[in-house]
Amino acid sequence: MGAIDRFVARVGDWLAVVSGTLLVAMMTLTVVNIILRQVWQAFAGTVEIVGWSAALVAGFALIYSQNKKAHIAIDILTSRINRRVRAVIVGVMLLADTVLFGVAVSRIFNLSLDLRGRGGLPARLSETMQIPYWYVVTILAILIGLFAIKLLVDSLMSFQKAARKGGGSE
Amino acid sequence: MTPTQQAILGIVILLVLMLLEMPVAFAMFAVGFLGLWLAADLTVALNILGSDIWIQLGSYGMSVVPLFVFMGNIAFRTGVTTDLFESAFKWIGQFRGGLAATTVAASTAFGAICGSNGATTATMGTIALPIMKKYKYDDALACGAVATGGTLGVMIPPSVVLIIVALQTNLSIAKLFIATIPAGILLAVFMIAAVFIACARNKNLGPAGPKTTWLEKIKSLGGVIETLMLFVFVMAGMFLGWFTPTEGGAFGSAGAILIGLVRRKLKWEGFKRAVMDTISTSTMVVMLVAGAVVLGRFLTFTRLPQTMADWVATVDVPRFWVLMLVIVVYVVGGMLTDALGFLTLSVPVFFPLIIAMGYDPIWFAVLVNTITTFGAITPPVGLCLYIVKGLRPEVPIQTIFKGAVWFMPAFAVTIALLIAFPQIITGIVSSGI
C-alpha cells in the first residue's frame, strides 16, 4: 500500500507542475490582454481561455492539495480520541469522499458527452471563440477521477494505520 | 418531513461530518448532494453535483482566486516584508512598545498585497519575533502583536475571504475591497493603541528602540514605495473599472514578480514555491466555493433562508437583536472553525435573512469578515496563535494567548463601531471613492 501511495503522490506532483504552468500562462495571457486592449484591441477569447485554465489549474492540483492537506478540516474532536478510532473515522470519511467524487466524475463525464454532441447533435461551441470545449470538461472529469483514486488510497492507508499495532490515545 | 426539517437535519449532519474530520468542502458537497436527493430526487441531485462543479471551477469569475493568491505568495517570497518592517520601525520604533506597533503597521502594509492571515503571521513573525527578542520585549506582547497583526492579512484588501463572499453573494469584489479598507485601518489603529496602552501601564513590556532622524524615516520609504503603489494601482484599477478583478489579480501578480526581479529578490526557488503554494491554496478555496454552492442549492430548495426571513418578519423582535443573534453565531463559528470554511457554509443561510431585514449587504460582509477573523486569535482553532507557537516553540501557548487577549478590545471596539456607524463602510462605497 505504501508503494501505491508514493506512486499516487508522485503522479500528483507531476500534475501539479502542469497546474503551475497553466497558472503562469493564465496570468501572462490576462496581462497581455490588458496591454493589447490599450495599444490595439483585446483578444476576444481571453475570458473563455482563462475560465477553462482556472478549472484545469484546480483540477491538476487536486491530488497535490490533498497531499499537502490543504483542505480545511476540523480536528477539535478527533484529536482528543484514541488514535486507532481516529484513523478508522478518517478512513470512513475518506471512503465517503471517494464515493462522492466517484459519482461526480460520472456526472461530469456525462456532461462532457452532452457537450460533445450525442444522438446526431453537433458539439456545443463556446460563446465567443465558437470552438468546442468538451475536451476541457473531459480532462477535468479524468482529473477528478484520479483524485477519487487518491482519496481511496488515503482511506485504505488510514484503515491500515488503524489495524497496525501500537495505537493509543494521543 | 417538512422542507425546513430537512434543511435543519442537513445542517446537523454537516456539523457531525465536519466534527468527524471530513474536510469542510467535501462535507458541504456530501450534504448538498444527499439533501437534494432527499428534498427533490436523485436525478436533480446528480445533475446539480456534476454541473455545479464544472460551472464553478470553469467560471471566469473564479479565476480571480488563484491570481490574487499568487500575488500574495510572490510578495511573500520576495522578502518585501523586511523592507516594510524596517520602514515602519524607522517611523515608530523609537517609542516604548514601538517594535510591537511596528509589527502591526508592517502587517497592515503586507496585508495590502497578501490576502491571507496565515501567510502574514508567518512572514511577519519570522522577521519581527527575533528582533523583539533582541530588544527584550515581553514574550506575550511580542507574540500577541505578531498573531493579531497577522489577522490584518484578510482585513486589508485584497482578501481571499472577501473574494469568496463576493462570489457567493454576487457582490462587487471591487466595492467589497474598498469597503473593507476603513474597517482594516480602524482595527490596525486600535491594535497599535492597544500596544501603547499596555506599554504605558507596564514599562518593561516593550523598551523603546533607537531614535531615527527625519531623513532616515523618509529614506526608508524607498524600499516599500513600489509595493504600495502596486496595491493602490490594483485597487484603483478595479474600483474605477479599468480592469476586472481577475485582471487586477493578474496585474498584481505580474507586478509583484517584476518588482521582485528588478530588486533581485525573487529567485527561481522562491518563484517555484510561490506557484506551488498558490495552486494548493486556490484549489482548496475553489473546492470550498463549489461545495458551498451545492449546499446552497439544497438550502434554497428547502426554502430555509426564506423561511427564516419570513419568520423574522412575523416575530415581534427588533431586527437589531436578530442581528446580534447572527453575530453571536459568527463569533462562535469563527472560534470553532476556519473563517473561510465557516463563511462559505453560513453565507447561504444568513445572507438572505440579513438582506430581508434591510441591512446593507456590503456592510454585513465586511462585518462578518471582521468577526470571523477574530477567531484566528482565539482558542481552540486560533490559526495565527499556532503559527506563532511554531515560530517560537519555547514560548508556552498560554503566554501567546495572553498576548492576544491584550488586542481583543481592539476587535471589540472595531466591531462595535461598525455596528453603531455602518456609514464607515457604506459611506465609502456610496461616495464612489
GROMACS .gro file of C-alpha atoms in nm, chain A residues 13 16-17 19-21 23-24 26-27 30-31 33-34 37-38 46-48 50-52 54-59 61-62 64-66 68 70-80 86 89-90 93 96-97 100-101 103-104 107-108 111 115 133 136-137 140 144 147 151, chain B residues 17-27 29-30 33 43 46-47 49-51 53-54 57-60 62-63 66-67 70 242-244 246-251 253-254 257 271 274-284 286-288 335-338 340-341 380-381:
model
  132
   13ASP     CA    1   0.345   1.617  -0.813
   16ALA     CA    2   0.092   1.995  -1.003
   17VAL     CA    3   0.370   2.106  -1.237
   19SER     CA    4  -0.120   2.315  -1.289
   20GLY     CA    5   0.153   2.565  -1.201
   21THR     CA    6   0.244   2.612  -1.568
   23LEU     CA    7  -0.139   2.933  -1.366
   24VAL     CA    8   0.158   3.129  -1.503
   26MET     CA    9  -0.321   3.230  -1.732
   27MET     CA   10  -0.158   3.529  -1.563
   30THR     CA   11  -0.452   3.817  -1.887
   31VAL     CA   12  -0.175   4.077  -1.860
   33ASN     CA   13  -0.471   4.111  -2.300
   34ILE     CA   14  -0.477   4.423  -2.077
   37ARG     CA   15  -0.656   4.636  -2.517
   38GLN     CA   16  -0.470   4.961  -2.450
   46THR     CA   17  -0.939   3.566  -2.311
   47VAL     CA   18  -1.236   3.526  -2.079
   48GLU     CA   19  -1.309   3.175  -2.205
   50VAL     CA   20  -0.886   3.199  -1.856
   51GLY     CA   21  -1.203   3.033  -1.722
   52TRP     CA   22  -1.104   2.694  -1.865
   54ALA     CA   23  -0.872   2.817  -1.393
   55ALA     CA   24  -1.073   2.493  -1.395
   56LEU     CA   25  -0.768   2.296  -1.506
   57VAL     CA   26  -0.538   2.472  -1.257
   58ALA     CA   27  -0.766   2.342  -0.982
   59GLY     CA   28  -0.813   2.002  -1.148
   61ALA     CA   29  -0.369   2.042  -0.840
   62LEU     CA   30  -0.635   1.829  -0.670
   64TYR     CA   31  -0.123   1.779  -0.476
   65SER     CA   32  -0.350   1.983  -0.248
   66GLN     CA   33  -0.473   1.662  -0.085
   68LYS     CA   34  -0.038   1.889   0.129
   70ALA     CA   35  -0.462   2.190   0.215
   71HIS     CA   36  -0.834   2.123   0.261
   72ILE     CA   37  -0.972   2.273   0.580
   73ALA     CA   38  -1.073   2.004   0.830
   74ILE     CA   39  -1.167   2.036   1.193
   75ASP     CA   40  -0.990   1.808   1.439
   76ILE     CA   41  -1.116   1.953   1.767
   77LEU     CA   42  -1.298   1.628   1.845
   78THR     CA   43  -1.091   1.365   1.666
   79SER     CA   44  -0.759   1.490   1.805
   80ARG     CA   45  -0.884   1.403   2.153
   86ARG     CA   46  -0.947   0.836   1.478
   89ILE     CA   47  -1.315   0.757   1.139
   90VAL     CA   48  -1.083   0.937   0.897
   93MET     CA   49  -1.482   0.980   0.586
   96ALA     CA   50  -1.738   0.853   0.169
   97ASP     CA   51  -1.547   1.127  -0.016
  100LEU     CA   52  -1.896   1.126  -0.365
  101PHE     CA   53  -1.625   1.221  -0.613
  103VAL     CA   54  -2.038   1.000  -0.854
  104ALA     CA   55  -1.921   1.349  -0.953
  107ARG     CA   56  -2.179   1.321  -1.396
  108ILE     CA   57  -1.904   1.547  -1.529
  111LEU     CA   58  -2.179   1.641  -1.918
  115LEU     CA   59  -2.123   1.893  -2.488
  133TYR     CA   60  -1.479   2.282  -2.529
  136VAL     CA   61  -1.173   2.060  -2.120
  137VAL     CA   62  -1.466   1.905  -1.933
  140LEU     CA   63  -1.150   1.774  -1.567
  144ILE     CA   64  -1.138   1.431  -1.058
  147PHE     CA   65  -0.845   1.249  -0.724
  151LEU     CA   66  -0.891   0.956  -0.174
  187LEU     CA   67  -1.933   1.527   0.935
  188MET     CA   68  -1.713   1.829   1.000
  189LEU     CA   69  -1.653   1.720   1.360
  190LEU     CA   70  -1.556   1.378   1.226
  191GLU     CA   71  -1.275   1.548   1.031
  192MET     CA   72  -1.431   1.539   0.687
  193PRO     CA   73  -1.291   1.844   0.505
  194VAL     CA   74  -1.542   2.130   0.515
  195ALA     CA   75  -1.565   2.150   0.134
  196PHE     CA   76  -1.636   1.779   0.093
  197ALA     CA   77  -1.888   1.782   0.380
  199PHE     CA   78  -2.074   1.861  -0.123
  200ALA     CA   79  -2.200   1.550   0.056
  203PHE     CA   80  -2.597   1.621  -0.275
  213THR     CA   81  -3.166   1.296  -1.097
  216LEU     CA   82  -2.678   1.417  -0.977
  217ASN     CA   83  -2.725   1.691  -1.235
  219LEU     CA   84  -2.345   1.792  -0.849
  220GLY     CA   85  -2.193   1.747  -1.195
  221SER     CA   86  -2.287   2.079  -1.348
  223ILE     CA   87  -1.853   2.151  -1.013
  224TRP     CA   88  -1.787   2.236  -1.378
  227LEU     CA   89  -1.435   2.557  -1.148
  228GLY     CA   90  -1.463   2.678  -1.506
  229SER     CA   91  -1.607   3.023  -1.443
  230TYR     CA   92  -1.408   3.332  -1.531
  232MET     CA   93  -1.350   3.211  -1.004
  233SER     CA   94  -1.018   3.270  -1.182
  236PRO     CA   95  -0.561   3.183  -0.792
  237LEU     CA   96  -0.439   3.516  -0.929
  240PHE     CA   97  -0.042   3.420  -0.643
  412TRP     CA   98  -1.002   4.995  -1.566
  413PHE     CA   99  -0.990   4.620  -1.530
  414THR     CA  100  -1.188   4.327  -1.389
  416THR     CA  101  -0.934   3.877  -1.243
  417GLU     CA  102  -0.724   4.123  -1.442
  418GLY     CA  103  -0.641   4.306  -1.119
  419GLY     CA  104  -0.511   3.981  -0.970
  420ALA     CA  105  -0.309   3.902  -1.285
  421PHE     CA  106  -0.169   4.253  -1.299
  423SER     CA  107   0.091   3.907  -0.965
  424ALA     CA  108   0.289   4.022  -1.268
  427ILE     CA  109   0.709   3.938  -0.999
  441PHE     CA  110   0.907   3.155  -0.759
  444ALA     CA  111   0.504   3.060  -0.470
  445VAL     CA  112   0.347   2.879  -0.766
  446MET     CA  113   0.307   2.551  -0.576
  447ASP     CA  114   0.164   2.723  -0.267
  448THR     CA  115  -0.077   2.911  -0.491
  449ILE     CA  116  -0.218   2.606  -0.668
  450SER     CA  117  -0.261   2.423  -0.340
  451THR     CA  118  -0.436   2.711  -0.161
  452SER     CA  119  -0.651   2.816  -0.456
  453THR     CA  120  -0.767   2.458  -0.519
  454MET     CA  121  -0.876   2.437  -0.158
  456VAL     CA  122  -1.229   2.680  -0.522
  457MET     CA  123  -1.346   2.344  -0.387
  458LEU     CA  124  -1.488   2.522  -0.081
  505MET     CA  125  -1.377   3.047   1.705
  506LEU     CA  126  -1.457   2.683   1.627
  507THR     CA  127  -1.357   2.667   1.263
  508ASP     CA  128  -1.153   2.838   0.997
  510LEU     CA  129  -1.317   3.086   0.525
  511GLY     CA  130  -1.482   2.749   0.590
  550PRO     CA  131  -0.943   2.630   2.013
  551VAL     CA  132  -0.867   2.686   1.642
   0.00000   0.00000   0.00000
